[in-house]
PDB file of C-alpha atoms in Angstrom:
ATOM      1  CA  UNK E  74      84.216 121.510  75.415  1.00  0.00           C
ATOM      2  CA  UNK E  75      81.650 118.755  74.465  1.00  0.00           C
ATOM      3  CA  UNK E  76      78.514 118.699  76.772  1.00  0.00           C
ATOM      4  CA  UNK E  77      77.286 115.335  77.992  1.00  0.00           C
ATOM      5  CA  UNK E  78      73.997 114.555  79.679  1.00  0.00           C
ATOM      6  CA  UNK E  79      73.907 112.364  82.244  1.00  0.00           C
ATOM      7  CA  UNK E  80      70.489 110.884  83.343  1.00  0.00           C
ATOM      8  CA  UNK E  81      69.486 109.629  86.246  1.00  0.00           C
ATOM      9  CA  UNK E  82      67.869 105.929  85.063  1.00  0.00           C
ATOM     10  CA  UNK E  83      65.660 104.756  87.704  1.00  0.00           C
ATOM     11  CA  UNK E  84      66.111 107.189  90.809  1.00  0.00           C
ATOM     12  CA  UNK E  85      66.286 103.633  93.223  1.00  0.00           C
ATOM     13  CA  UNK E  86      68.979 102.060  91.313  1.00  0.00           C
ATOM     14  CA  UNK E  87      72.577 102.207  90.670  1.00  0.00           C
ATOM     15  CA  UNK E  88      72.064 105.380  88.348  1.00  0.00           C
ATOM     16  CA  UNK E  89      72.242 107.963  90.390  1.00  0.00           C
ATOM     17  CA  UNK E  90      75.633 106.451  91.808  1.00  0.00           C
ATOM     18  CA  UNK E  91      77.072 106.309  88.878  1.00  0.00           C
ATOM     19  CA  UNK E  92      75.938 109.886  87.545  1.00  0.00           C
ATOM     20  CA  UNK E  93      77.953 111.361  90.363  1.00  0.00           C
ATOM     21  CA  UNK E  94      81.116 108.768  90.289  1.00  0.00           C
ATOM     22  CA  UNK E  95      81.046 110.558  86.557  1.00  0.00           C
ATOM     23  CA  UNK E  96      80.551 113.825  87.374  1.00  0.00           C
ATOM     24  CA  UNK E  97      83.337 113.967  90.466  1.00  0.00           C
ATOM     25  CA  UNK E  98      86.083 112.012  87.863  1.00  0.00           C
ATOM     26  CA  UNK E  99      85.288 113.851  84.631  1.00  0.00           C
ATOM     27  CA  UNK E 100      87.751 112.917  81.728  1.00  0.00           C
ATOM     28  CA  UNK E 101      89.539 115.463  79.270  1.00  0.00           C
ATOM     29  CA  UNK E 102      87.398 117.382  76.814  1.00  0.00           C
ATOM     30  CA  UNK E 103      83.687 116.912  78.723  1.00  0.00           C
ATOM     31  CA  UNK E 104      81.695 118.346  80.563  1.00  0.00           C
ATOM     32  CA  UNK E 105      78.975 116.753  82.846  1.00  0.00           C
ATOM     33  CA  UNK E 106      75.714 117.962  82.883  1.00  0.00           C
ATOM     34  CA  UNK E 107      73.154 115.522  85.345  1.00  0.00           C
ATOM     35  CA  UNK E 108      69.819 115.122  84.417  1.00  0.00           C
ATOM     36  CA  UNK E 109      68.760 113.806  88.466  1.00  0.00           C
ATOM     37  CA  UNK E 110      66.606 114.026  90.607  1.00  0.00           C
ATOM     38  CA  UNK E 111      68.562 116.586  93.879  1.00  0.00           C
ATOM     39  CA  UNK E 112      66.683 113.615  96.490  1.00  0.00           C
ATOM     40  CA  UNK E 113      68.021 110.600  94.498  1.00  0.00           C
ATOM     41  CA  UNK E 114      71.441 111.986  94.056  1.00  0.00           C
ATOM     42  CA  UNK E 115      71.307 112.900  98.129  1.00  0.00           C
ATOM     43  CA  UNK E 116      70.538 109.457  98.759  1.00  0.00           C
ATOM     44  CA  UNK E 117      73.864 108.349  97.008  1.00  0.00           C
ATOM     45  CA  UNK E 118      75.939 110.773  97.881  1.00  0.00           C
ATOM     46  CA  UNK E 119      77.782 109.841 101.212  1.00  0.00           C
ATOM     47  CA  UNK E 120      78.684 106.208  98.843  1.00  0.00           C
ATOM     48  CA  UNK E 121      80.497 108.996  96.421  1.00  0.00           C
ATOM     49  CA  UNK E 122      83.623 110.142  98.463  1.00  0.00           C
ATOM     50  CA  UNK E 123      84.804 111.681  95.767  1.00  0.00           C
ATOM     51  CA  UNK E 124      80.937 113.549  95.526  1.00  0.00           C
ATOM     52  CA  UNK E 125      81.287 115.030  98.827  1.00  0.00           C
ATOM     53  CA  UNK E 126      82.771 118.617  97.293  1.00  0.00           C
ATOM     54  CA  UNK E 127      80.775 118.526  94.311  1.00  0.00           C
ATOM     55  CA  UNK E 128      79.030 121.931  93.942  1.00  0.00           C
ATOM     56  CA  UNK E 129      76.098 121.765  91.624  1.00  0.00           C
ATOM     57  CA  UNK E 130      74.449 124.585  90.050  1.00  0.00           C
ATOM     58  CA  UNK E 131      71.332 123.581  89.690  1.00  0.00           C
ATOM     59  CA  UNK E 132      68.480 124.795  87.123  1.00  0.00           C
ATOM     60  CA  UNK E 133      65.065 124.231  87.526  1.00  0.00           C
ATOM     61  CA  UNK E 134      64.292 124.754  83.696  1.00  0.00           C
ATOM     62  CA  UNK E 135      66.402 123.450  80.712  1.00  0.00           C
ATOM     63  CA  UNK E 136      69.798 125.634  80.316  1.00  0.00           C
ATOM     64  CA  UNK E 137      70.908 127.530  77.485  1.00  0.00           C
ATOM     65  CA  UNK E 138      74.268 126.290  76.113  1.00  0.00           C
ATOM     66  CA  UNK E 139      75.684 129.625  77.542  1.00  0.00           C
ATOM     67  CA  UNK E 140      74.484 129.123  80.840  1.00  0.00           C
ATOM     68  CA  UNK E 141      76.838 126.019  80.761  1.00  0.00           C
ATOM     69  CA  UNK E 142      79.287 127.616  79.155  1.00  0.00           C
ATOM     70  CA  UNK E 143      79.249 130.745  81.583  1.00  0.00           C
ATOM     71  CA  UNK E 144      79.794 128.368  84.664  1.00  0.00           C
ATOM     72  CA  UNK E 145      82.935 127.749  86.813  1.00  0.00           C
ATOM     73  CA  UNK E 146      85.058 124.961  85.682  1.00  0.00           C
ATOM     74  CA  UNK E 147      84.319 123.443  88.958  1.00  0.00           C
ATOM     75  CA  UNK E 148      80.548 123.919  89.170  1.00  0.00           C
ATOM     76  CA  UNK E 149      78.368 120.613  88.052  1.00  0.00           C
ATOM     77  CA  UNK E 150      75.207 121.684  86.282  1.00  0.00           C
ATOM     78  CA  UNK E 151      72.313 119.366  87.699  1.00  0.00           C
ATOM     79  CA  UNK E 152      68.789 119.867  85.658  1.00  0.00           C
ATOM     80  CA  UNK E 153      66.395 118.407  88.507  1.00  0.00           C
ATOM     81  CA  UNK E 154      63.083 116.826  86.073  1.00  0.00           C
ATOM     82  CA  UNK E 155      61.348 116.860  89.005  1.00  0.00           C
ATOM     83  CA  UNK E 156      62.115 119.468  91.547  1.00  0.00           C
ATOM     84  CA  UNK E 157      60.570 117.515  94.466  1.00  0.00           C
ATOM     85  CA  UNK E 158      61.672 116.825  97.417  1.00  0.00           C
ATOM     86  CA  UNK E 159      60.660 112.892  98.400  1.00  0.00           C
ATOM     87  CA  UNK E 160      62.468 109.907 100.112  1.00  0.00           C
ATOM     88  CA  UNK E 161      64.046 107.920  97.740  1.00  0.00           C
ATOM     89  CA  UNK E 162      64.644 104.385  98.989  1.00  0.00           C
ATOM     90  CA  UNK E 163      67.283 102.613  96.822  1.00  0.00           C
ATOM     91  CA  UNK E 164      66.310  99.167  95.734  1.00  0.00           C
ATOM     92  CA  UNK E 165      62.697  99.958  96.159  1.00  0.00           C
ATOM     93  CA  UNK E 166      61.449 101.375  92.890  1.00  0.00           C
ATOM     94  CA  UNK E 167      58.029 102.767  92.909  1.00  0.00           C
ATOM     95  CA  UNK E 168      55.514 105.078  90.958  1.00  0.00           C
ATOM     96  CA  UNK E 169      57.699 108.365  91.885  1.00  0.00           C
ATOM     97  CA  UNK E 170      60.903 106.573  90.665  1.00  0.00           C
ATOM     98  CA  UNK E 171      59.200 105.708  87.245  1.00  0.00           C
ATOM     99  CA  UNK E 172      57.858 108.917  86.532  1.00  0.00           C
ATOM    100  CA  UNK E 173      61.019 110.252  87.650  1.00  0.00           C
ATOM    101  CA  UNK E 174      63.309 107.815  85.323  1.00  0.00           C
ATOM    102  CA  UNK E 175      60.987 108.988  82.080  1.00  0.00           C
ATOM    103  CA  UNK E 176      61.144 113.122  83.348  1.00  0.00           C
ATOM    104  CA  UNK E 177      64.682 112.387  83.186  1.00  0.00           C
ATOM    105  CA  UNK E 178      65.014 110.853  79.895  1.00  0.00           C
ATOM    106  CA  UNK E 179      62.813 113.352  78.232  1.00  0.00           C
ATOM    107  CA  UNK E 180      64.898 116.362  79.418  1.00  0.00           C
ATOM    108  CA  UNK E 181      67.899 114.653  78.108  1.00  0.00           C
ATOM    109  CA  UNK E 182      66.672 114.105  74.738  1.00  0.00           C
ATOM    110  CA  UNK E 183      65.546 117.690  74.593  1.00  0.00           C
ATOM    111  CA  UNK E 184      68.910 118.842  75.733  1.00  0.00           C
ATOM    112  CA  UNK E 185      70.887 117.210  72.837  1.00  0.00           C
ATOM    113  CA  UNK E 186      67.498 118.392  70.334  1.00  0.00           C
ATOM    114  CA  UNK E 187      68.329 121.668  71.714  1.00  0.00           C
ATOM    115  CA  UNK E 188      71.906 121.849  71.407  1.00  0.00           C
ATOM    116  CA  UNK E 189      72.507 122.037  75.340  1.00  0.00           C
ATOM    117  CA  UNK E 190      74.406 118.848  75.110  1.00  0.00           C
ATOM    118  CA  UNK E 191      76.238 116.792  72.973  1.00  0.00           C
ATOM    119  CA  UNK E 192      75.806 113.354  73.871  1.00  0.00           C
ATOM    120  CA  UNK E 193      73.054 111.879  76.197  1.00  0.00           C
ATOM    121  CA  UNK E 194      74.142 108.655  78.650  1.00  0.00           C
ATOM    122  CA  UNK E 195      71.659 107.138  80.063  1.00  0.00           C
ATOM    123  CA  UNK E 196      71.467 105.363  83.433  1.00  0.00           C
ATOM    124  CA  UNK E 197      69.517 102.105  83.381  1.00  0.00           C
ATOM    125  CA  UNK E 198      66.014 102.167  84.370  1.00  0.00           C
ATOM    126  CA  UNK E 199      64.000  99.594  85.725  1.00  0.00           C
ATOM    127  CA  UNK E 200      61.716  98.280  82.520  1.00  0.00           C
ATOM    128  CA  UNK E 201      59.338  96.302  85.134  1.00  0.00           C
ATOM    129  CA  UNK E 202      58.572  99.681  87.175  1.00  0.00           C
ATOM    130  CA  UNK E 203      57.883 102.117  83.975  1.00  0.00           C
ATOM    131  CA  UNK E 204      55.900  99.569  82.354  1.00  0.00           C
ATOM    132  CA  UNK E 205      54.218  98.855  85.909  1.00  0.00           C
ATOM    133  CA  UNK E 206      53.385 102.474  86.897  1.00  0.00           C
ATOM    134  CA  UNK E 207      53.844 104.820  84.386  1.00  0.00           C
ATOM    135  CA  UNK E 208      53.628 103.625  80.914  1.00  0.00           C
ATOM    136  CA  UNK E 209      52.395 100.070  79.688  1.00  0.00           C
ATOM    137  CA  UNK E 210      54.637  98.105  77.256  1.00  0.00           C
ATOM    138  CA  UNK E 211      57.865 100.014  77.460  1.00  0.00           C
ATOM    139  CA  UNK E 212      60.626  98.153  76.670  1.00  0.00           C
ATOM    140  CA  UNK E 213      63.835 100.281  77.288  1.00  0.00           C
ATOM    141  CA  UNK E 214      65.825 103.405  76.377  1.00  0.00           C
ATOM    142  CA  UNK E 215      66.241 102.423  72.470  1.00  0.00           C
ATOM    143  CA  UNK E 216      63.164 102.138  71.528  1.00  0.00           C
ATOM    144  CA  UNK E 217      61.696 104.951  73.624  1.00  0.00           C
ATOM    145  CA  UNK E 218      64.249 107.370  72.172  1.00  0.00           C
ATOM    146  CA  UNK E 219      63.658 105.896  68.840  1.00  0.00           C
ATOM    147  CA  UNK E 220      59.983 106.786  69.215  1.00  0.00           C
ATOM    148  CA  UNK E 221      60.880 110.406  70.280  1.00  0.00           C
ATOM    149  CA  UNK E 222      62.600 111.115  67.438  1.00  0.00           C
ATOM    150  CA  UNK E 223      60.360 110.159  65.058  1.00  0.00           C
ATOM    151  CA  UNK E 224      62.284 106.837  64.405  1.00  0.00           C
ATOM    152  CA  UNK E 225      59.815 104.073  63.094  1.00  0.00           C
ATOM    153  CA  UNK E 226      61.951 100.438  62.324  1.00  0.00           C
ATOM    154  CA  UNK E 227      64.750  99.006  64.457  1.00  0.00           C
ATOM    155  CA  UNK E 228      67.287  98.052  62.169  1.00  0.00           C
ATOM    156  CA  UNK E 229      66.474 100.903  59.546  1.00  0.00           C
ATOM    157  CA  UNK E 230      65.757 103.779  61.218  1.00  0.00           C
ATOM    158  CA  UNK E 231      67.957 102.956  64.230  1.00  0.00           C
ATOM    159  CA  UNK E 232      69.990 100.156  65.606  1.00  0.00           C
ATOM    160  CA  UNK E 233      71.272  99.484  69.815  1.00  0.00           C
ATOM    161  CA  UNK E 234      75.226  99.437  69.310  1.00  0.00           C
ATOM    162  CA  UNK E 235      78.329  98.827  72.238  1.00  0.00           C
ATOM    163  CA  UNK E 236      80.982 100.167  70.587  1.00  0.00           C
ATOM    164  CA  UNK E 237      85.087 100.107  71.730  1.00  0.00           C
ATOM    165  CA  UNK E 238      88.111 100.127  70.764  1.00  0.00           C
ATOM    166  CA  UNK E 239      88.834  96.699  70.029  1.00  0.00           C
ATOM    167  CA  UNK E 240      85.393  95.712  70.079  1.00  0.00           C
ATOM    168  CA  UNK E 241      81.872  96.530  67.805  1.00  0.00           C
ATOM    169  CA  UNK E 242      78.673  94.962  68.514  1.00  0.00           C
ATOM    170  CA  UNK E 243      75.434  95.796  66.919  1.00  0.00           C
ATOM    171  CA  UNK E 244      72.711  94.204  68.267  1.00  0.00           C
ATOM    172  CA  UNK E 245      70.024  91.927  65.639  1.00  0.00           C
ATOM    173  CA  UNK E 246      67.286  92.424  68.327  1.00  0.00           C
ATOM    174  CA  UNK E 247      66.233  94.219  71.226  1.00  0.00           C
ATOM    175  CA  UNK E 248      65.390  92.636  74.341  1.00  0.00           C
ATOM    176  CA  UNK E 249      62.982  89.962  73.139  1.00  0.00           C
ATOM    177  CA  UNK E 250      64.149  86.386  73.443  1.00  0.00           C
ATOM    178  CA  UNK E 251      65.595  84.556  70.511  1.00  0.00           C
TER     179      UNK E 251
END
Protein backbone atom coordinates (compact mmCIF):
# COMPACT_ATOMS: atom_id res chain seq x y z
CA UNK A 1 0.00 0.00 0.00
CA UNK A 2 1.64 3.34 -1.11
CA UNK A 3 2.57 5.67 1.87
CA UNK A 4 1.73 9.35 1.56
CA UNK A 5 2.93 12.18 3.75
CA UNK A 6 0.80 14.65 4.60
CA UNK A 7 2.23 17.96 6.05
CA UNK A 8 0.85 20.27 8.00
CA UNK A 9 1.65 23.79 5.85
CA UNK A 10 1.35 26.61 8.13
CA UNK A 11 -0.11 25.23 11.55
CA UNK A 12 -2.76 28.62 11.48
CA UNK A 13 -4.09 27.93 8.14
CA UNK A 14 -6.33 25.72 6.28
CA UNK A 15 -3.60 22.84 6.36
CA UNK A 16 -4.18 21.20 9.17
CA UNK A 17 -8.00 20.97 8.10
CA UNK A 18 -7.35 19.55 5.23
CA UNK A 19 -4.63 16.94 6.52
CA UNK A 20 -7.37 15.41 8.60
CA UNK A 21 -10.45 15.77 5.93
CA UNK A 22 -7.63 13.40 4.06
CA UNK A 23 -6.77 11.25 6.56
CA UNK A 24 -10.64 10.45 7.85
CA UNK A 25 -11.71 9.87 3.77
CA UNK A 26 -8.63 7.98 2.59
CA UNK A 27 -8.99 6.65 -1.08
CA UNK A 28 -8.08 3.00 -2.34
CA UNK A 29 -4.44 1.97 -2.35
CA UNK A 30 -2.98 4.84 0.35
CA UNK A 31 -2.17 5.24 3.28
CA UNK A 32 -2.00 8.57 5.28
CA UNK A 33 0.76 9.36 7.24
CA UNK A 34 0.45 13.33 8.88
CA UNK A 35 3.36 15.20 9.31
CA UNK A 36 1.32 17.88 12.12
CA UNK A 37 1.70 19.42 14.72
CA UNK A 38 -0.94 17.17 17.73
CA UNK A 39 -2.01 21.25 18.93
CA UNK A 40 -2.72 22.43 15.33
CA UNK A 41 -4.57 19.36 14.34
CA UNK A 42 -6.64 19.77 17.94
CA UNK A 43 -7.48 23.11 16.95
CA UNK A 44 -9.23 21.75 13.72
CA UNK A 45 -10.56 18.92 14.80
CA UNK A 46 -14.21 19.55 16.09
CA UNK A 47 -14.55 21.36 12.07
CA UNK A 48 -13.60 17.52 10.94
CA UNK A 49 -16.80 15.45 11.82
CA UNK A 50 -15.60 12.88 10.10
CA UNK A 51 -12.02 13.40 12.43
CA UNK A 52 -13.82 12.88 15.55
CA UNK A 53 -12.92 8.81 15.64
CA UNK A 54 -9.67 9.17 14.14
CA UNK A 55 -7.14 7.28 16.32
CA UNK A 56 -3.62 8.38 15.66
CA UNK A 57 -0.61 6.59 16.59
CA UNK A 58 1.62 8.98 17.05
CA UNK A 59 5.64 8.87 16.88
CA UNK A 60 7.76 11.26 18.27
CA UNK A 61 10.79 10.25 15.96
CA UNK A 62 10.62 9.39 12.18
CA UNK A 63 9.00 5.71 11.64
CA UNK A 64 10.44 2.85 10.02
CA UNK A 65 8.40 1.69 7.00
CA UNK A 66 7.50 -1.38 9.22
CA UNK A 67 6.26 0.53 11.94
CA UNK A 68 3.62 1.74 9.34
CA UNK A 69 3.25 -1.28 7.96
CA UNK A 70 2.77 -3.13 11.42
CA UNK A 71 -0.20 -0.72 12.31
CA UNK A 72 -4.01 -1.34 12.35
CA UNK A 73 -5.74 -0.54 9.21
CA UNK A 74 -7.61 1.93 11.20
CA UNK A 75 -4.80 3.63 13.12
CA UNK A 76 -3.51 7.16 11.45
CA UNK A 77 0.22 7.53 11.94
CA UNK A 78 0.82 11.32 12.98
CA UNK A 79 4.80 12.27 13.11
CA UNK A 80 4.43 15.47 15.48
CA UNK A 81 7.87 17.88 14.15
CA UNK A 82 7.41 19.55 17.09
CA UNK A 83 6.10 17.71 20.05
CA UNK A 84 4.91 20.87 21.87
CA UNK A 85 2.12 21.60 23.31
CA UNK A 86 1.09 25.56 22.43
CA UNK A 87 -2.17 27.43 21.46
CA UNK A 88 -2.52 27.56 18.01
CA UNK A 89 -4.77 30.40 16.89
CA UNK A 90 -5.97 29.84 13.27
CA UNK A 91 -5.63 32.84 11.07
CA UNK A 92 -2.97 34.26 13.25
CA UNK A 93 0.35 32.94 12.01
CA UNK A 94 3.29 33.66 14.12
CA UNK A 95 7.02 32.65 14.84
CA UNK A 96 5.83 29.08 16.36
CA UNK A 97 3.65 28.48 13.22
CA UNK A 98 6.70 29.19 10.87
CA UNK A 99 9.09 27.15 12.53
CA UNK A 100 6.48 24.68 12.79
CA UNK A 101 5.44 24.80 8.85
CA UNK A 102 9.46 24.25 7.94
CA UNK A 103 9.83 21.18 10.96
CA UNK A 104 7.08 19.83 9.04
CA UNK A 105 8.35 20.03 5.63
CA UNK A 106 11.73 18.77 6.54
CA UNK A 107 10.38 15.54 8.15
CA UNK A 108 8.42 14.96 5.07
CA UNK A 109 11.19 15.18 2.73
CA UNK A 110 13.19 12.87 4.92
CA UNK A 111 10.36 10.44 5.03
CA UNK A 112 10.14 9.93 1.20
CA UNK A 113 14.51 10.15 1.28
CA UNK A 114 14.05 7.43 3.67
CA UNK A 115 11.63 5.29 2.10
CA UNK A 116 8.89 5.84 4.93
CA UNK A 117 6.66 7.32 2.35
CA UNK A 118 5.96 7.43 -1.07
CA UNK A 119 4.71 10.66 -1.99
CA UNK A 120 4.91 13.92 0.12
CA UNK A 121 1.66 16.57 -0.12
CA UNK A 122 2.20 19.48 1.16
CA UNK A 123 -0.21 21.89 2.88
CA UNK A 124 0.28 25.54 1.94
CA UNK A 125 2.31 27.63 4.13
CA UNK A 126 2.21 31.13 4.64
CA UNK A 127 5.43 32.57 2.46
CA UNK A 128 5.03 36.12 4.37
CA UNK A 129 5.39 34.35 7.97
CA UNK A 130 8.56 31.93 7.08
CA UNK A 131 10.23 34.61 5.34
CA UNK A 132 9.13 37.02 8.34
CA UNK A 133 10.25 34.82 11.29
CA UNK A 134 12.12 32.03 10.41
CA UNK A 135 14.00 32.20 7.25
CA UNK A 136 14.58 35.40 4.99
CA UNK A 137 13.79 35.14 1.24
CA UNK A 138 11.84 31.92 1.07
CA UNK A 139 9.71 31.73 -1.59
CA UNK A 140 7.60 28.46 -1.32
CA UNK A 141 7.61 24.65 -1.20
CA UNK A 142 9.35 24.19 -4.83
CA UNK A 143 12.11 25.83 -4.45
CA UNK A 144 12.79 24.91 -0.82
CA UNK A 145 12.49 21.22 -1.70
CA UNK A 146 14.49 21.85 -4.75
CA UNK A 147 17.26 23.20 -2.53
CA UNK A 148 17.04 20.09 -0.22
CA UNK A 149 17.68 17.86 -2.69
CA UNK A 150 20.48 19.21 -4.08
CA UNK A 151 18.45 20.67 -7.07
CA UNK A 152 20.23 23.87 -8.49
CA UNK A 153 18.02 25.44 -11.80
CA UNK A 154 14.23 25.64 -12.05
CA UNK A 155 13.43 24.45 -15.30
CA UNK A 156 16.47 21.92 -15.49
CA UNK A 157 16.86 20.43 -12.45
CA UNK A 158 13.18 20.69 -11.48
CA UNK A 159 10.00 22.21 -12.70
CA UNK A 160 6.33 23.16 -10.38
CA UNK A 161 3.68 20.94 -12.38
CA UNK A 162 -0.56 20.53 -11.72
CA UNK A 163 -1.13 17.60 -13.35
CA UNK A 164 -4.88 15.74 -14.17
CA UNK A 165 -6.54 13.85 -16.11
CA UNK A 166 -7.66 16.02 -18.72
CA UNK A 167 -5.44 18.68 -17.81
CA UNK A 168 -1.22 19.31 -17.69
CA UNK A 169 0.26 22.47 -16.67
CA UNK A 170 3.87 23.13 -16.14
CA UNK A 171 4.60 26.22 -14.85
CA UNK A 172 7.48 28.80 -16.93
CA UNK A 173 8.05 30.57 -13.54
CA UNK A 174 7.63 30.46 -10.00
CA UNK A 175 5.91 32.99 -8.12
CA UNK A 176 7.61 36.12 -9.43
CA UNK A 177 5.49 38.44 -11.52
CA UNK A 178 5.62 38.37 -15.26
Amino acid sequence: MKVLALTQGDPAGIGPELALRLAAAPGGGWRPLLVAETAALESVRALVPAAADLAFERFDRLPARGELEALSPKAVALVDPVGEARRVTPGESGAADAAGAIAALDAGIALVRDGVADALVTGPVSKASIARHHLRGFRGHTDYIASACGLERYGRDYLMAFLAPDLQVALLTTHLPL
